[in-house]
XYZ file of C-alpha atoms in Angstrom:
305
model
C 70.724 135.806 48.128
C 68.301 136.464 50.990
C 69.377 137.604 54.442
C 68.127 134.283 55.836
C 70.252 132.305 53.377
C 73.272 134.412 54.234
C 72.742 133.707 57.929
C 72.443 129.983 57.241
C 75.638 130.002 55.164
C 77.487 131.981 57.824
C 76.352 129.546 60.523
C 77.423 126.541 58.439
C 80.843 128.079 57.806
C 81.246 128.808 61.513
C 80.329 125.219 62.420
C 82.739 123.816 59.835
C 85.506 126.056 61.172
C 84.839 124.880 64.748
C 84.848 121.239 63.693
C 87.976 121.452 61.533
C 89.840 123.361 64.236
C 88.945 120.808 66.899
C 89.846 117.881 64.639
C 93.235 119.436 63.858
C 93.984 119.934 67.562
C 92.948 116.345 68.321
C 95.099 114.909 65.513
C 98.106 116.939 66.639
C 97.765 115.718 70.215
C 97.223 112.087 69.210
C 100.364 112.262 67.064
C 102.433 113.393 70.049
C 100.827 111.257 72.736
C 102.571 107.991 71.802
C 106.261 107.487 70.995
C 107.537 107.712 67.444
C 107.678 104.581 65.312
C 111.484 104.699 65.565
C 111.520 104.600 69.381
C 112.549 101.252 70.864
C 110.754 98.843 70.854
C 110.045 100.140 67.375
C 107.631 97.402 66.295
C 105.369 98.016 69.288
C 105.308 101.776 68.758
C 104.759 101.352 65.028
C 101.749 99.166 65.845
C 100.421 101.763 68.309
C 100.580 104.456 65.681
C 99.051 102.124 63.078
C 96.007 101.598 65.310
C 95.674 105.043 66.876
C 96.550 107.364 63.999
C 94.658 105.612 61.215
C 92.093 107.974 59.644
C 88.974 108.223 61.799
C 86.158 110.622 62.560
C 87.438 111.216 66.121
C 83.831 111.250 67.287
C 84.542 110.630 70.983
C 87.199 113.355 71.321
C 84.950 115.815 69.494
C 82.128 115.061 71.907
C 84.401 115.699 74.879
C 85.755 118.954 73.483
C 82.394 120.415 72.480
C 80.481 119.301 75.577
C 83.174 120.884 77.749
C 83.087 124.034 75.629
C 79.295 124.178 75.825
C 79.508 124.202 79.622
C 82.222 126.847 79.576
C 85.560 124.986 79.616
C 88.030 125.468 76.745
C 91.346 124.340 78.249
C 93.762 121.904 76.615
C 92.702 119.264 79.117
C 89.483 118.689 77.142
C 91.597 117.685 74.135
C 93.604 115.305 76.321
C 90.543 113.684 77.908
C 89.035 113.264 74.448
C 92.270 111.710 73.192
C 92.209 109.306 76.141
C 88.791 108.113 74.955
C 90.228 107.659 71.456
C 93.201 105.680 72.799
C 90.944 103.318 74.728
C 88.660 103.044 71.709
C 91.650 102.090 69.526
C 92.755 99.514 72.104
C 89.268 98.019 72.220
C 89.135 97.741 68.424
C 92.481 95.929 68.342
C 91.135 93.360 70.792
C 87.709 93.161 69.157
C 89.329 92.313 65.802
C 91.483 89.440 67.114
C 90.863 85.899 65.822
C 89.606 84.880 69.278
C 87.034 87.694 69.179
C 85.460 88.858 65.872
C 88.344 87.679 63.656
C 88.308 90.779 61.430
C 90.898 91.596 58.777
C 89.998 95.217 57.936
C 89.568 98.304 60.120
C 89.368 101.892 58.855
C 90.240 100.632 55.382
C 93.572 99.193 56.478
C 94.658 95.775 57.812
C 93.740 95.220 61.439
C 96.661 95.361 63.853
C 97.074 91.598 64.247
C 97.111 91.229 60.438
C 99.541 94.107 59.852
C 101.834 92.880 62.653
C 100.929 89.710 64.594
C 98.625 88.657 67.395
C 101.091 89.029 70.250
C 102.099 92.515 69.103
C 98.430 93.456 68.765
C 97.623 92.375 72.328
C 100.644 94.207 73.739
C 99.761 97.289 71.665
C 96.248 97.397 73.105
C 97.664 96.993 76.627
C 100.206 99.773 76.054
C 97.565 102.191 74.722
C 95.288 101.498 77.673
C 98.075 102.050 80.192
C 99.191 105.256 78.499
C 95.615 106.544 78.644
C 95.608 106.428 82.449
C 98.980 108.168 82.472
C 97.639 111.035 80.372
C 94.757 111.566 82.821
C 97.119 111.597 85.793
C 99.146 114.459 84.287
C 96.412 116.772 82.973
C 97.603 120.366 83.023
C 95.712 123.005 85.008
C 93.294 120.439 86.435
C 93.215 119.962 90.198
C 94.068 116.610 91.753
C 90.500 115.859 92.841
C 89.192 116.117 89.284
C 92.087 114.068 87.915
C 91.302 111.317 90.425
C 87.614 111.429 89.448
C 88.528 111.111 85.767
C 90.815 108.129 86.434
C 88.001 106.492 88.394
C 85.522 107.187 85.575
C 87.828 105.598 83.016
C 88.518 102.532 85.166
C 84.762 101.982 85.462
C 84.102 102.633 81.760
C 86.741 100.103 80.703
C 86.291 97.542 83.480
C 84.192 94.536 84.375
C 81.029 96.637 84.595
C 81.701 98.581 81.400
C 83.480 97.954 78.121
C 84.994 94.589 79.104
C 81.642 93.376 80.427
C 80.055 94.351 77.122
C 82.743 92.538 75.137
C 82.421 89.282 77.049
C 78.628 89.466 76.816
C 78.918 90.050 73.077
C 81.080 86.951 72.672
C 78.292 84.925 74.287
C 75.584 86.770 72.360
C 73.810 83.951 70.557
C 70.417 83.880 72.297
C 67.843 84.229 69.518
C 65.185 84.787 72.185
C 66.917 87.814 73.721
C 64.648 90.810 74.303
C 65.238 94.327 73.028
C 65.923 95.408 76.630
C 68.607 92.711 77.020
C 70.264 93.721 73.745
C 70.156 97.394 74.742
C 71.878 96.525 78.026
C 74.689 94.796 76.124
C 74.989 97.724 73.694
C 75.112 100.207 76.574
C 78.114 98.371 78.000
C 80.011 97.550 74.823
C 79.486 100.784 72.900
C 78.008 103.277 75.342
C 80.714 103.052 78.006
C 83.238 105.223 76.147
C 80.566 107.735 75.128
C 79.663 107.981 78.807
C 83.313 108.600 79.675
C 83.779 111.207 76.926
C 80.692 113.172 77.935
C 80.950 112.783 81.702
C 84.668 113.495 81.553
C 83.819 116.819 79.918
C 81.266 117.468 82.678
C 83.899 116.846 85.344
C 86.429 119.159 83.690
C 83.889 121.939 83.244
C 82.280 121.578 86.663
C 78.800 120.965 85.262
C 75.877 121.354 87.645
C 73.832 118.282 88.583
C 70.940 118.969 86.182
C 73.356 119.330 83.274
C 75.191 116.138 84.204
C 71.915 114.219 84.365
C 70.850 115.487 80.924
C 74.265 114.705 79.465
C 74.181 111.169 80.893
C 70.854 110.696 79.114
C 72.475 112.082 75.954
C 75.412 109.653 76.042
C 73.097 106.731 76.875
C 70.893 107.238 73.814
C 73.907 108.086 71.671
C 75.536 104.767 72.572
C 72.389 102.868 71.638
C 72.116 104.767 68.342
C 75.758 104.215 67.466
C 75.641 100.451 68.034
C 72.405 100.058 66.088
C 73.914 102.085 63.244
C 76.925 99.752 63.333
C 74.624 96.731 63.151
C 72.870 98.225 60.122
C 76.186 98.927 58.395
C 77.289 95.373 59.103
C 74.270 94.153 57.146
C 73.879 96.587 54.253
C 77.422 97.781 53.485
C 80.482 96.239 51.852
C 83.842 96.142 53.634
C 84.985 99.144 51.595
C 81.869 101.196 52.349
C 81.968 100.403 56.064
C 85.793 100.771 56.155
C 86.013 97.533 58.151
C 85.201 93.836 57.926
C 81.420 93.354 57.843
C 79.283 90.280 58.413
C 80.649 89.889 61.939
C 77.147 89.918 63.474
C 75.841 86.796 61.757
C 74.301 84.559 64.418
C 74.306 87.288 67.072
C 71.210 88.650 68.787
C 70.864 92.231 67.537
C 67.945 94.643 67.447
C 68.114 94.521 63.663
C 67.835 90.723 63.641
C 65.096 90.756 66.271
C 62.816 93.469 64.903
C 63.598 93.659 61.186
C 65.105 96.531 59.219
C 62.118 98.901 59.134
C 61.474 98.773 62.877
C 65.222 98.980 63.573
C 65.556 102.147 61.495
C 62.596 103.689 63.312
C 64.223 102.831 66.636
C 67.521 104.308 65.435
C 65.778 107.564 64.571
C 64.131 107.590 68.005
C 67.491 107.098 69.736
C 68.963 110.042 67.823
C 65.933 112.228 68.607
C 66.243 111.356 72.302
C 69.953 112.198 72.257
C 69.249 115.600 70.689
C 66.443 116.275 73.172
C 68.864 115.571 76.015
C 71.356 118.039 74.509
C 68.622 120.667 74.524
C 67.852 119.942 78.200
C 71.528 120.337 79.082
C 71.322 123.990 77.969
C 74.780 124.096 76.426
C 75.966 127.248 74.694
C 76.883 125.335 71.518
C 74.033 122.856 71.022
C 74.017 123.596 67.280
C 77.624 122.430 67.016
C 76.903 119.213 68.903
C 73.881 118.543 66.718
C 76.104 119.062 63.663
C 78.612 116.540 65.058
C 75.785 114.032 65.468
C 74.396 114.711 61.988
C 77.827 114.146 60.455
C 78.256 110.861 62.328
C 74.862 109.544 61.226
C 74.966 111.055 57.741
C 74.695 107.664 56.042
C 71.011 107.634 57.057
C 70.283 110.408 54.566
C 72.833 109.481 51.891
């Protein structure tokens, strides 16, 4: 085996070790962050764990951890901020799957929370996860009060009426066949991009990133959010429930980039979003850009499968 091949193998093994180590730390923290399923009220806590601890790629926490590390911060707080993003993401999926929203029966290859339990428990579970997320931010260890306040403010904006919730309500009304690509991108930025923005900017706050880095990382999360939603739209069209690990066909009748431009143009746009995200990572001058690129490649691996 050549020296170059050995270097490539060594780099791949190092990346895999970094990723597996971070995932293990994230899973451990998520497991401890909500009460046990036996804690009263047991049904509520069982539902929380059903939604939060179901097998997932933990993409948002990984982004937070590795962006923070790339800037120079490796404290436990990065795990916690990443887990907060995962908690809010889980809460948003519970609500998104409700009969009054997308009416989905499958999520991460298991029954959605309102199917496994009931609608009222699902709504209360989402509310409990969201409230606990703010509590975790307020008690971050070894993070000064000013940064904790900034993180709470960031999350309130990401979730609120100008972020995730705005995107959800716009998506429910998303039936304009004449919508432009720019209008659809705006919706996608709110619905999907808001939590990527929080994950990445939260890491910037923790690590004390300089202004040029923060600007590049905002550009990164913006294009990542657009890529992720377009990928989701593609999966909704070409995959089965089992392949997508969730109920598909939820986008029928909605204005999406895929529906507007056709599959070939949509795939080209998806590739351009990913390229722009990677270019922004390069501009941010992080110490671990190879790791972040590997995280992205793993998330979008279905494009080459």
